[in-house]
mmCIF file of N, CA, C and O in Angstrom:
data_model
loop_
_atom_site.group_PDB
_atom_site.id
_atom_site.type_symbol
_atom_site.label_atom_id
_atom_site.label_comp_id
_atom_site.label_asym_id
_atom_site.label_seq_id
_atom_site.Cartn_x
_atom_site.Cartn_y
_atom_site.Cartn_z
ATOM 1 N N ALA A 17 1.212 -0.981 -0.076
ATOM 2 C CA ALA A 17 0.239 0.142 0.087
ATOM 3 C C ALA A 17 1.046 1.483 -0.012
ATOM 4 O O ALA A 17 1.836 1.211 0.523
ATOM 5 N N ALA A 18 0.662 2.297 -0.527
ATOM 6 C CA ALA A 18 1.634 3.808 -0.513
ATOM 7 C C ALA A 18 0.864 4.260 0.563
ATOM 8 O O ALA A 18 0.355 4.003 1.716
ATOM 9 N N GLN A 19 2.108 4.754 0.820
ATOM 10 C CA GLN A 19 1.841 5.805 2.401
ATOM 11 C C GLN A 19 1.389 6.783 1.945
ATOM 12 O O GLN A 19 1.359 7.482 1.025
ATOM 13 N N LYS A 20 1.269 7.454 3.292
ATOM 14 C CA LYS A 20 0.718 8.915 3.069
ATOM 15 C C LYS A 20 1.483 9.703 3.547
ATOM 16 O O LYS A 20 2.180 9.941 4.687
ATOM 17 N N SER A 21 1.017 10.926 3.311
ATOM 18 C CA SER A 21 1.962 11.975 3.292
ATOM 19 C C SER A 21 0.881 13.102 3.511
ATOM 20 O O SER A 21 0.600 13.548 2.844
ATOM 21 N N ASP A 22 1.405 13.881 4.625
ATOM 22 C CA ASP A 22 1.015 15.867 4.633
ATOM 23 C C ASP A 22 1.486 16.559 3.823
ATOM 24 O O ASP A 22 1.273 17.542 3.613
ATOM 25 N N ASP A 23 2.547 16.271 3.158
ATOM 26 C CA ASP A 23 3.103 17.644 2.324
ATOM 27 C C ASP A 23 2.790 18.092 1.314
ATOM 28 O O ASP A 23 2.332 17.061 0.465
ATOM 29 N N PRO A 24 2.436 18.825 1.301
ATOM 30 C CA PRO A 24 1.298 19.263 0.408
ATOM 31 C C PRO A 24 1.926 18.942 -0.978
ATOM 32 O O PRO A 24 1.474 18.756 -2.642
ATOM 33 N N GLU A 25 3.196 19.491 -1.634
ATOM 34 C CA GLU A 25 3.969 18.201 -2.466
ATOM 35 C C GLU A 25 3.471 17.482 -2.449
ATOM 36 O O GLU A 25 3.946 17.204 -4.319
ATOM 37 N N VAL A 26 3.587 16.440 -1.553
ATOM 38 C CA VAL A 26 3.508 14.703 -2.075
ATOM 39 C C VAL A 26 1.730 14.745 -2.492
ATOM 40 O O VAL A 26 1.814 13.986 -3.336
ATOM 41 N N GLN A 27 0.934 15.306 -2.422
ATOM 42 C CA GLN A 27 -0.030 15.038 -2.510
ATOM 43 C C GLN A 27 -1.141 15.136 -3.576
ATOM 44 O O GLN A 27 -1.409 15.117 -4.512
ATOM 45 N N ALA A 28 -0.304 17.388 -4.087
ATOM 46 C CA ALA A 28 -0.410 17.053 -5.668
ATOM 47 C C ALA A 28 0.535 16.464 -6.669
ATOM 48 O O ALA A 28 -0.609 16.441 -7.281
ATOM 49 N N ALA A 29 1.310 15.845 -6.182
ATOM 50 C CA ALA A 29 2.288 14.762 -6.744
ATOM 51 C C ALA A 29 0.981 13.527 -7.049
ATOM 52 O O ALA A 29 0.687 13.401 -8.045
ATOM 53 N N ALA A 30 1.159 13.728 -5.858
ATOM 54 C CA ALA A 30 -0.254 12.033 -5.991
ATOM 55 C C ALA A 30 -1.668 12.641 -6.974
ATOM 56 O O ALA A 30 -2.108 11.955 -7.643
ATOM 57 N N ALA A 31 -2.106 13.216 -6.307
ATOM 58 C CA ALA A 31 -3.577 13.982 -7.181
ATOM 59 C C ALA A 31 -2.885 14.269 -8.823
ATOM 60 O O ALA A 31 -3.680 13.571 -9.659
ATOM 61 N N GLN A 32 -2.388 14.958 -9.557
ATOM 62 C CA GLN A 32 -1.591 14.762 -11.007
ATOM 63 C C GLN A 32 -2.193 13.375 -11.087
ATOM 64 O O GLN A 32 -2.058 12.973 -12.178
ATOM 65 N N ALA A 33 -0.759 12.584 -10.635
ATOM 66 C CA ALA A 33 -0.745 11.278 -11.040
ATOM 67 C C ALA A 33 -1.902 10.284 -11.622
ATOM 68 O O ALA A 33 -2.188 9.653 -12.836
ATOM 69 N N ARG A 34 -2.753 10.379 -10.012
ATOM 70 C CA ARG A 34 -4.840 10.088 -10.256
ATOM 71 C C ARG A 34 -4.865 10.562 -11.493
ATOM 72 O O ARG A 34 -5.730 9.564 -12.765
ATOM 73 N N LYS A 35 -5.079 11.563 -12.100
ATOM 74 C CA LYS A 35 -5.694 12.373 -13.075
ATOM 75 C C LYS A 35 -4.957 11.636 -14.583
ATOM 76 O O LYS A 35 -5.437 11.751 -15.526
ATOM 77 N N VAL A 36 -3.557 12.031 -14.341
ATOM 78 C CA VAL A 36 -2.766 11.373 -15.566
ATOM 79 C C VAL A 36 -3.405 9.809 -16.230
ATOM 80 O O VAL A 36 -3.718 9.193 -17.313
ATOM 81 N N LEU A 37 -3.774 9.045 -14.973
ATOM 82 C CA LEU A 37 -3.891 7.294 -15.342
ATOM 83 C C LEU A 37 -5.436 6.960 -15.254
ATOM 84 O O LEU A 37 -5.894 6.776 -16.343
ATOM 85 N N ILE A 38 -6.301 8.392 -14.339
ATOM 86 C CA ILE A 38 -7.642 8.330 -15.992
ATOM 87 C C ILE A 38 -7.398 8.781 -16.558
ATOM 88 O O ILE A 38 -8.518 7.949 -17.642
ATOM 89 N N TYR A 39 -6.923 9.844 -17.338
ATOM 90 C CA TYR A 39 -6.981 9.693 -18.626
ATOM 91 C C TYR A 39 -6.621 9.073 -19.649
ATOM 92 O O TYR A 39 -7.028 8.447 -20.959
ATOM 93 N N VAL A 40 -5.012 8.569 -18.898
ATOM 94 C CA VAL A 40 -5.108 8.038 -20.277
ATOM 95 C C VAL A 40 -5.654 6.020 -20.194
ATOM 96 O O VAL A 40 -6.196 5.546 -20.483
ATOM 97 N N LEU A 41 -6.382 5.987 -18.401
ATOM 98 C CA LEU A 41 -7.296 4.870 -18.910
ATOM 99 C C LEU A 41 -7.958 5.228 -19.461
ATOM 100 O O LEU A 41 -8.705 4.197 -20.256
ATOM 101 N N ASP A 42 -9.177 6.474 -19.532
ATOM 102 C CA ASP A 42 -10.150 6.362 -20.096
ATOM 103 C C ASP A 42 -10.491 6.569 -21.869
ATOM 104 O O ASP A 42 -11.710 5.960 -22.506
ATOM 105 N N THR A 43 -9.104 7.504 -22.277
ATOM 106 C CA THR A 43 -8.562 6.676 -23.991
ATOM 107 C C THR A 43 -8.753 5.739 -24.419
ATOM 108 O O THR A 43 -9.239 5.190 -24.772
ATOM 109 N N ASN A 44 -7.785 4.700 -23.161
ATOM 110 C CA ASN A 44 -8.246 2.627 -24.226
ATOM 111 C C ASN A 44 -8.581 2.714 -24.010
ATOM 112 O O ASN A 44 -8.855 2.195 -25.084
ATOM 113 N N LEU A 45 -9.523 2.955 -22.675
ATOM 114 C CA LEU A 45 -11.492 2.293 -23.121
ATOM 115 C C LEU A 45 -11.737 3.047 -24.023
ATOM 116 O O LEU A 45 -12.849 2.264 -24.564
ATOM 117 N N ARG A 46 -11.918 3.790 -24.088
ATOM 118 C CA ARG A 46 -12.960 4.694 -25.751
ATOM 119 C C ARG A 46 -12.067 4.069 -27.098
ATOM 120 O O ARG A 46 -13.353 3.457 -27.738
ATOM 121 N N LEU A 47 -10.730 3.920 -27.359
ATOM 122 C CA LEU A 47 -10.247 3.383 -28.609
ATOM 123 C C LEU A 47 -10.906 1.341 -28.182
ATOM 124 O O LEU A 47 -10.609 0.807 -29.649
ATOM 125 N N LEU A 48 -10.504 0.923 -27.146
ATOM 126 C CA LEU A 48 -11.084 -0.584 -27.111
ATOM 127 C C LEU A 48 -12.513 -0.728 -27.160
ATOM 128 O O LEU A 48 -13.126 -2.324 -27.764
ATOM 129 N N HIS A 49 -12.630 -0.324 -27.381
ATOM 130 C CA HIS A 49 -14.668 -0.160 -26.775
ATOM 131 C C HIS A 49 -15.257 -1.216 -28.295
ATOM 132 O O HIS A 49 -15.764 -1.754 -27.677
ATOM 133 N N PRO A 50 -14.862 -0.555 -29.158
ATOM 134 C CA PRO A 50 -15.442 -1.372 -30.439
ATOM 135 C C PRO A 50 -15.011 -3.029 -30.659
ATOM 136 O O PRO A 50 -16.495 -3.580 -30.671
ATOM 137 N N TYR A 51 -14.189 -3.241 -29.912
ATOM 138 C CA TYR A 51 -13.126 -4.240 -29.911
ATOM 139 C C TYR A 51 -13.912 -5.467 -28.826
ATOM 140 O O TYR A 51 -14.036 -6.185 -28.690
ATOM 141 N N MET A 52 -13.907 -4.545 -27.326
ATOM 142 C CA MET A 52 -14.267 -4.872 -26.148
ATOM 143 C C MET A 52 -15.523 -4.191 -25.466
ATOM 144 O O MET A 52 -15.521 -3.672 -24.335
ATOM 145 N N PRO A 53 -16.939 -4.682 -26.323
ATOM 146 C CA PRO A 53 -17.753 -3.060 -25.362
ATOM 147 C C PRO A 53 -18.277 -3.150 -24.200
ATOM 148 O O PRO A 53 -18.488 -2.975 -23.377
ATOM 149 N N TYR A 54 -18.426 -4.873 -23.881
ATOM 150 C CA TYR A 54 -18.324 -5.446 -21.984
ATOM 151 C C TYR A 54 -18.460 -5.122 -21.173
ATOM 152 O O TYR A 54 -18.331 -4.144 -20.508
ATOM 153 N N VAL A 55 -16.850 -5.010 -21.327
ATOM 154 C CA VAL A 55 -15.550 -5.297 -20.580
ATOM 155 C C VAL A 55 -15.239 -3.855 -20.654
ATOM 156 O O VAL A 55 -15.290 -3.152 -19.471
ATOM 157 N N THR A 56 -15.002 -3.264 -21.709
ATOM 158 C CA THR A 56 -14.477 -2.012 -20.797
ATOM 159 C C THR A 56 -16.060 -0.794 -20.929
ATOM 160 O O THR A 56 -15.838 -0.155 -19.706
ATOM 161 N N GLU A 57 -17.479 -1.846 -21.228
ATOM 162 C CA GLU A 57 -18.081 -0.949 -20.175
ATOM 163 C C GLU A 57 -18.761 -0.645 -18.617
ATOM 164 O O GLU A 57 -17.857 -0.509 -18.107
ATOM 165 N N ALA A 58 -18.382 -1.859 -18.693
ATOM 166 C CA ALA A 58 -18.246 -2.199 -17.027
ATOM 167 C C ALA A 58 -16.445 -1.584 -16.362
ATOM 168 O O ALA A 58 -17.067 -0.658 -14.806
ATOM 169 N N ILE A 59 -16.139 -1.616 -17.108
ATOM 170 C CA ILE A 59 -14.973 -0.811 -16.259
ATOM 171 C C ILE A 59 -15.032 0.988 -16.273
ATOM 172 O O ILE A 59 -14.823 1.574 -15.470
ATOM 173 N N TRP A 60 -15.464 1.475 -17.201
ATOM 174 C CA TRP A 60 -15.890 2.571 -17.605
ATOM 175 C C TRP A 60 -16.906 2.846 -16.222
ATOM 176 O O TRP A 60 -16.683 4.097 -16.551
ATOM 177 N N GLN A 61 -17.588 2.395 -16.087
ATOM 178 C CA GLN A 61 -18.121 2.629 -15.168
ATOM 179 C C GLN A 61 -17.968 3.094 -13.902
ATOM 180 O O GLN A 61 -18.803 3.710 -12.727
ATOM 181 N N ARG A 62 -17.369 2.314 -13.455
ATOM 182 C CA ARG A 62 -16.713 2.646 -12.215
ATOM 183 C C ARG A 62 -15.880 3.920 -12.171
ATOM 184 O O ARG A 62 -14.710 3.747 -10.748
ATOM 185 N N LEU A 63 -15.290 4.422 -13.249
ATOM 186 C CA LEU A 63 -14.063 5.822 -13.503
ATOM 187 C C LEU A 63 -14.955 6.779 -13.453
ATOM 188 O O LEU A 63 -15.390 6.489 -13.791
ATOM 189 N N PRO A 64 -14.438 7.380 -12.722
ATOM 190 C CA PRO A 64 -14.839 9.352 -12.756
ATOM 191 C C PRO A 64 -15.307 9.430 -14.339
ATOM 192 O O PRO A 64 -15.128 9.419 -14.822
ATOM 193 N N HIS A 65 -16.696 9.375 -14.724
ATOM 194 C CA HIS A 65 -17.366 9.995 -16.377
ATOM 195 C C HIS A 65 -18.182 10.488 -16.506
ATOM 196 O O HIS A 65 -18.764 11.216 -15.441
ATOM 197 N N GLU A 66 -18.037 11.248 -17.672
ATOM 198 C CA GLU A 66 -18.733 12.434 -18.222
ATOM 199 C C GLU A 66 -19.854 11.363 -18.557
ATOM 200 O O GLU A 66 -19.347 10.786 -20.284
ATOM 201 N N GLY A 67 -21.393 11.258 -18.603
ATOM 202 C CA GLY A 67 -22.148 10.329 -19.529
ATOM 203 C C GLY A 67 -22.076 9.013 -19.532
ATOM 204 O O GLY A 67 -22.047 8.525 -18.075
ATOM 205 N N PRO A 68 -24.486 8.533 -19.522
ATOM 206 C CA PRO A 68 -24.108 7.260 -19.634
ATOM 207 C C PRO A 68 -23.533 5.987 -20.132
ATOM 208 O O PRO A 68 -23.276 5.334 -19.413
ATOM 209 N N SER A 69 -23.245 5.974 -20.903
ATOM 210 C CA SER A 69 -21.949 5.282 -21.445
ATOM 211 C C SER A 69 -21.010 5.234 -22.419
ATOM 212 O O SER A 69 -21.039 6.594 -22.840
ATOM 213 N N LEU A 70 -20.158 4.702 -22.334
ATOM 214 C CA LEU A 70 -18.984 4.877 -22.438
ATOM 215 C C LEU A 70 -20.023 4.476 -24.608
ATOM 216 O O LEU A 70 -18.251 5.266 -25.504
ATOM 217 N N MET A 71 -20.584 3.941 -24.969
ATOM 218 C CA MET A 71 -21.224 3.539 -26.236
ATOM 219 C C MET A 71 -20.970 4.968 -26.732
ATOM 220 O O MET A 71 -20.630 5.813 -27.643
ATOM 221 N N LEU A 72 -21.774 6.002 -25.978
ATOM 222 C CA LEU A 72 -21.393 7.548 -26.118
ATOM 223 C C LEU A 72 -20.771 8.542 -26.445
ATOM 224 O O LEU A 72 -21.258 9.319 -26.475
ATOM 225 N N ALA A 73 -20.102 7.889 -25.728
ATOM 226 C CA ALA A 73 -18.392 8.962 -25.380
ATOM 227 C C ALA A 73 -18.021 9.216 -26.596
ATOM 228 O O ALA A 73 -17.918 8.318 -27.744
ATOM 229 N N ALA A 74 -17.340 10.686 -26.624
ATOM 230 C CA ALA A 74 -16.748 11.172 -27.904
ATOM 231 C C ALA A 74 -15.194 10.001 -27.805
ATOM 232 O O ALA A 74 -14.641 10.227 -27.370
ATOM 233 N N TRP A 75 -14.942 10.009 -29.386
ATOM 234 C CA TRP A 75 -14.154 9.135 -29.740
ATOM 235 C C TRP A 75 -12.580 10.220 -29.116
ATOM 236 O O TRP A 75 -12.385 11.725 -29.170
ATOM 237 N N PRO A 76 -11.419 9.762 -28.604
ATOM 238 C CA PRO A 76 -10.187 10.227 -28.204
ATOM 239 C C PRO A 76 -10.102 10.957 -29.450
ATOM 240 O O PRO A 76 -9.879 10.601 -30.437
ATOM 241 N N GLN A 77 -9.176 12.842 -29.261
ATOM 242 C CA GLN A 77 -9.142 13.583 -30.174
ATOM 243 C C GLN A 77 -7.322 13.242 -29.635
ATOM 244 O O GLN A 77 -6.653 13.782 -29.028
ATOM 245 N N GLY A 78 -6.828 13.561 -30.637
ATOM 246 C CA GLY A 78 -5.369 13.953 -30.776
ATOM 247 C C GLY A 78 -4.944 14.963 -30.609
ATOM 248 O O GLY A 78 -5.511 16.068 -30.489
ATOM 249 N N GLU A 79 -4.260 15.227 -29.464
ATOM 250 C CA GLU A 79 -3.205 16.816 -28.930
ATOM 251 C C GLU A 79 -1.891 16.983 -30.062
ATOM 252 O O GLU A 79 -0.947 17.071 -30.074
ATOM 253 N N GLU A 80 -1.886 18.362 -30.141
ATOM 254 C CA GLU A 80 -1.251 18.283 -31.068
ATOM 255 C C GLU A 80 -0.211 19.340 -30.063
ATOM 256 O O GLU A 80 1.280 19.344 -30.456
ATOM 257 N N LYS A 81 0.169 19.421 -29.190
ATOM 258 C CA LYS A 81 0.672 19.857 -27.431
ATOM 259 C C LYS A 81 2.383 18.698 -27.727
ATOM 260 O O LYS A 81 2.859 19.355 -26.906
ATOM 261 N N LEU A 82 1.901 17.994 -28.069
ATOM 262 C CA LEU A 82 2.386 16.345 -27.378
ATOM 263 C C LEU A 82 4.013 16.814 -27.876
ATOM 264 O O LEU A 82 4.144 17.321 -28.496
ATOM 265 N N HIS A 83 4.827 16.625 -26.827
ATOM 266 C CA HIS A 83 6.495 16.335 -27.189
ATOM 267 C C HIS A 83 6.391 15.267 -28.185
ATOM 268 O O HIS A 83 6.640 13.931 -28.184
ATOM 269 N N VAL A 84 7.993 15.649 -28.904
ATOM 270 C CA VAL A 84 7.673 14.140 -30.089
ATOM 271 C C VAL A 84 9.489 14.434 -29.717
ATOM 272 O O VAL A 84 10.738 15.621 -30.244
ATOM 273 N N ASP A 85 10.528 13.644 -29.143
ATOM 274 C CA ASP A 85 11.756 13.152 -29.231
ATOM 275 C C ASP A 85 12.082 12.801 -30.502
ATOM 276 O O ASP A 85 12.138 11.525 -30.214
ATOM 277 N N THR A 86 12.689 13.448 -30.999
ATOM 278 C CA THR A 86 14.049 13.630 -32.451
ATOM 279 C C THR A 86 14.497 12.800 -32.492
ATOM 280 O O THR A 86 14.942 12.175 -33.734
ATOM 281 N N THR A 87 15.632 12.870 -31.881
ATOM 282 C CA THR A 87 16.289 12.149 -31.541
ATOM 283 C C THR A 87 15.879 10.577 -31.111
ATOM 284 O O THR A 87 16.654 9.483 -31.824
ATOM 285 N N ALA A 88 15.207 10.843 -29.836
ATOM 286 C CA ALA A 88 15.043 9.739 -30.119
ATOM 287 C C ALA A 88 13.765 8.362 -31.465
ATOM 288 O O ALA A 88 14.621 7.148 -31.724
ATOM 289 N N LEU A 89 13.568 9.550 -32.013
ATOM 290 C CA LEU A 89 13.100 9.014 -33.304
ATOM 291 C C LEU A 89 13.532 8.709 -34.176
ATOM 292 O O LEU A 89 13.765 7.045 -34.732
ATOM 293 N N SER A 90 14.739 9.114 -34.636
ATOM 294 C CA SER A 90 15.751 8.625 -35.311
ATOM 295 C C SER A 90 16.714 7.552 -34.803
ATOM 296 O O SER A 90 17.073 6.963 -35.535
ATOM 297 N N GLN A 91 17.238 7.151 -33.527
ATOM 298 C CA GLN A 91 17.276 5.891 -33.140
ATOM 299 C C GLN A 91 17.044 4.987 -33.302
ATOM 300 O O GLN A 91 17.590 3.792 -34.032
ATOM 301 N N PHE A 92 15.901 4.744 -33.443
ATOM 302 C CA PHE A 92 14.566 4.177 -33.419
ATOM 303 C C PHE A 92 14.690 3.658 -35.240
ATOM 304 O O PHE A 92 14.969 2.906 -35.229
ATOM 305 N N ARG A 93 14.558 4.324 -35.731
ATOM 306 C CA ARG A 93 14.025 4.509 -37.575
ATOM 307 C C ARG A 93 15.858 4.083 -38.157
ATOM 308 O O ARG A 93 16.172 2.684 -38.174
ATOM 309 N N SER A 94 16.881 4.148 -36.475
ATOM 310 C CA SER A 94 18.053 2.852 -37.435
ATOM 311 C C SER A 94 18.631 1.622 -37.306
ATOM 312 O O SER A 94 18.681 1.021 -37.445
ATOM 313 N N MET A 95 17.655 1.884 -35.930
ATOM 314 C CA MET A 95 17.308 -0.154 -35.378
ATOM 315 C C MET A 95 16.885 -0.778 -35.697
ATOM 316 O O MET A 95 17.346 -1.287 -35.996
ATOM 317 N N GLN A 96 15.742 0.278 -36.616
ATOM 318 C CA GLN A 96 14.522 -0.815 -37.305
ATOM 319 C C GLN A 96 15.299 -1.210 -38.859
ATOM 320 O O GLN A 96 14.931 -2.369 -39.252
ATOM 321 N N ALA A 97 15.710 -0.134 -38.749
ATOM 322 C CA ALA A 97 16.973 -0.404 -40.456
ATOM 323 C C ALA A 97 18.069 -1.748 -40.673
ATOM 324 O O ALA A 97 17.685 -2.292 -40.933
ATOM 325 N N LEU A 98 18.264 -1.876 -39.098
ATOM 326 C CA LEU A 98 19.459 -2.138 -38.874
ATOM 327 C C LEU A 98 18.698 -3.940 -38.823
ATOM 328 O O LEU A 98 18.675 -4.777 -39.474
ATOM 329 N N VAL A 99 17.517 -4.156 -38.114
ATOM 330 C CA VAL A 99 16.510 -5.484 -38.012
ATOM 331 C C VAL A 99 16.156 -5.619 -39.426
ATOM 332 O O VAL A 99 16.385 -6.659 -39.611
ATOM 333 N N ARG A 100 15.583 -4.770 -40.225
ATOM 334 C CA ARG A 100 15.302 -4.554 -41.464
ATOM 335 C C ARG A 100 16.580 -5.784 -42.695
ATOM 336 O O ARG A 100 16.087 -6.776 -43.044
ATOM 337 N N ALA A 101 17.839 -5.316 -42.439
ATOM 338 C CA ALA A 101 18.723 -5.328 -43.166
ATOM 339 C C ALA A 101 19.515 -6.753 -42.578
ATOM 340 O O ALA A 101 19.354 -7.849 -43.103
ATOM 341 N N VAL A 102 19.188 -7.292 -41.439
ATOM 342 C CA VAL A 102 19.426 -8.639 -40.548
ATOM 343 C C VAL A 102 18.650 -9.651 -41.720
ATOM 344 O O VAL A 102 19.069 -10.411 -42.112
ATOM 345 N N ARG A 103 17.409 -9.365 -41.305
ATOM 346 C CA ARG A 103 16.125 -10.000 -42.202
ATOM 347 C C ARG A 103 15.830 -10.533 -43.207
ATOM 348 O O ARG A 103 15.712 -11.143 -43.612
ATOM 349 N N ASN A 104 16.230 -9.320 -44.041
ATOM 350 C CA ASN A 104 16.465 -9.098 -45.544
ATOM 351 C C ASN A 104 17.958 -10.459 -45.968
ATOM 352 O O ASN A 104 17.475 -11.268 -46.668
ATOM 353 N N ALA A 105 18.933 -10.290 -45.119
ATOM 354 C CA ALA A 105 19.959 -11.052 -45.136
ATOM 355 C C ALA A 105 19.193 -12.536 -45.337
ATOM 356 O O ALA A 105 19.858 -13.529 -45.610
ATOM 357 N N ARG A 106 19.389 -12.873 -44.458
ATOM 358 C CA ARG A 106 18.300 -13.892 -43.767
ATOM 359 C C ARG A 106 18.075 -14.663 -44.400
ATOM 360 O O ARG A 106 17.852 -16.182 -44.655
ATOM 361 N N SER A 107 16.805 -13.450 -45.655
ATOM 362 C CA SER A 107 16.192 -14.443 -47.009
ATOM 363 C C SER A 107 16.376 -14.886 -47.781
ATOM 364 O O SER A 107 16.568 -15.504 -48.634
ATOM 365 N N GLU A 108 17.528 -13.325 -47.803
ATOM 366 C CA GLU A 108 18.512 -13.584 -49.296
ATOM 367 C C GLU A 108 19.690 -15.274 -48.999
ATOM 368 O O GLU A 108 19.854 -15.958 -49.614
ATOM 369 N N TYR A 109 19.770 -15.546 -48.145
ATOM 370 C CA TYR A 109 20.645 -16.652 -48.092
ATOM 371 C C TYR A 109 19.239 -17.834 -46.665
ATOM 372 O O TYR A 109 20.738 -19.097 -46.514
ATOM 373 N N LYS A 110 18.347 -17.574 -47.200
ATOM 374 C CA LYS A 110 17.683 -18.823 -46.720
ATOM 375 C C LYS A 110 17.533 -19.723 -45.913
ATOM 376 O O LYS A 110 18.067 -20.673 -45.638
ATOM 377 N N VAL A 111 17.893 -17.961 -44.720
ATOM 378 C CA VAL A 111 18.022 -19.636 -43.839
ATOM 379 C C VAL A 111 16.627 -19.089 -42.799
ATOM 380 O O VAL A 111 16.545 -18.233 -42.449
ATOM 381 N N ALA A 112 16.448 -20.293 -41.561
ATOM 382 C CA ALA A 112 15.588 -21.147 -40.882
ATOM 383 C C ALA A 112 14.792 -19.654 -39.940
ATOM 384 O O ALA A 112 15.663 -19.332 -39.508
ATOM 385 N N PRO A 113 13.724 -19.522 -40.099
ATOM 386 C CA PRO A 113 13.721 -18.393 -39.494
ATOM 387 C C PRO A 113 14.052 -19.103 -37.157
ATOM 388 O O PRO A 113 14.131 -17.867 -36.819
ATOM 389 N N GLN A 114 13.685 -20.250 -37.153
ATOM 390 C CA GLN A 114 14.057 -20.817 -35.779
ATOM 391 C C GLN A 114 15.083 -20.994 -35.361
ATOM 392 O O GLN A 114 16.049 -21.708 -34.351
ATOM 393 N N LYS A 115 16.163 -20.724 -36.370
ATOM 394 C CA LYS A 115 17.529 -21.184 -36.243
ATOM 395 C C LYS A 115 17.639 -18.829 -36.888
ATOM 396 O O LYS A 115 18.093 -18.967 -36.280
ATOM 397 N N GLN A 116 19.099 -19.927 -34.813
ATOM 398 C CA GLN A 116 20.240 -18.470 -34.074
ATOM 399 C C GLN A 116 21.154 -17.887 -35.017
ATOM 400 O O GLN A 116 21.771 -19.416 -35.580
ATOM 401 N N ILE A 117 21.667 -17.300 -35.485
ATOM 402 C CA ILE A 117 22.507 -16.818 -36.036
ATOM 403 C C ILE A 117 23.189 -15.851 -35.209
ATOM 404 O O ILE A 117 22.585 -15.056 -34.511
ATOM 405 N N GLN A 118 24.966 -15.598 -36.329
ATOM 406 C CA GLN A 118 25.411 -14.160 -34.988
ATOM 407 C C GLN A 118 25.473 -12.389 -35.875
ATOM 408 O O GLN A 118 25.539 -13.413 -37.115
ATOM 409 N N VAL A 119 25.374 -12.351 -35.886
ATOM 410 C CA VAL A 119 25.540 -11.265 -36.265
ATOM 411 C C VAL A 119 26.149 -10.144 -35.839
ATOM 412 O O VAL A 119 26.564 -9.502 -34.711
ATOM 413 N N MET A 120 27.504 -9.510 -36.542
ATOM 414 C CA MET A 120 28.128 -8.439 -36.346
ATOM 415 C C MET A 120 27.975 -7.315 -36.748
ATOM 416 O O MET A 120 27.612 -6.672 -37.851
ATOM 417 N N VAL A 121 27.765 -6.123 -35.707
ATOM 418 C CA VAL A 121 27.803 -4.664 -36.255
ATOM 419 C C VAL A 121 28.525 -3.696 -36.230
ATOM 420 O O VAL A 121 29.189 -3.695 -35.123
ATOM 421 N N ALA A 122 28.831 -3.023 -37.544
ATOM 422 C CA ALA A 122 30.348 -2.116 -36.594
ATOM 423 C C ALA A 122 29.522 -0.810 -36.743
ATOM 424 O O ALA A 122 28.590 -0.300 -38.230
ATOM 425 N N ALA A 123 30.178 0.104 -36.457
ATOM 426 C CA ALA A 123 28.616 1.237 -36.445
ATOM 427 C C ALA A 123 30.129 1.669 -36.081
ATOM 428 O O ALA A 123 30.723 1.888 -34.547
ATOM 429 N N GLU A 124 30.114 3.749 -36.820
ATOM 430 C CA GLU A 124 30.452 4.180 -35.714
ATOM 431 C C GLU A 124 30.430 5.181 -33.978
ATOM 432 O O GLU A 124 29.030 4.646 -34.221
ATOM 433 N N ALA A 125 31.637 5.772 -33.451
ATOM 434 C CA ALA A 125 31.086 5.715 -31.810
ATOM 435 C C ALA A 125 29.929 6.991 -32.154
ATOM 436 O O ALA A 125 29.789 8.133 -33.152
ATOM 437 N N GLY A 126 29.458 7.181 -31.413
ATOM 438 C CA GLY A 126 28.363 8.218 -30.875
ATOM 439 C C GLY A 126 27.330 7.333 -30.784
ATOM 440 O O GLY A 126 26.614 6.929 -30.694
ATOM 441 N N PRO A 127 25.968 9.176 -30.491
ATOM 442 C CA PRO A 127 24.735 7.882 -30.155
ATOM 443 C C PRO A 127 24.078 7.753 -31.902
ATOM 444 O O PRO A 127 24.926 8.488 -33.153
ATOM 445 N N LEU A 128 23.313 7.245 -32.328
ATOM 446 C CA LEU A 128 22.526 6.100 -33.593
ATOM 447 C C LEU A 128 21.609 7.664 -33.924
ATOM 448 O O LEU A 128 21.565 8.979 -33.627
ATOM 449 N N ALA A 129 22.119 7.842 -35.386
ATOM 450 C CA ALA A 129 21.286 9.004 -36.108
ATOM 451 C C ALA A 129 21.017 8.355 -37.174
ATOM 452 O O ALA A 129 21.133 7.685 -37.606
#
């Protein structure tokens, strides 16, 4: 169980964390509702919500203010390219998917880009 604190900063942080958790859960329930209507409706009814039913709730809208980590995206794209290259080489040499292989990667020093 979580420890309670009388510190106003701790209480404010806990309240903010609860708001974020409810927002994320609510958004995920709205997205899952077409695929799992009974389960998502049952969970949603136990959350703080507006309206009588999840079925009538508005579809989540994207937010323009979201921060995008361009460095992380670039690094992830580099890793995707590496995995794609290994998969292509396996395919060209007809290596069975269940067979483990060793791969040597040569890269320049520094962050992935």
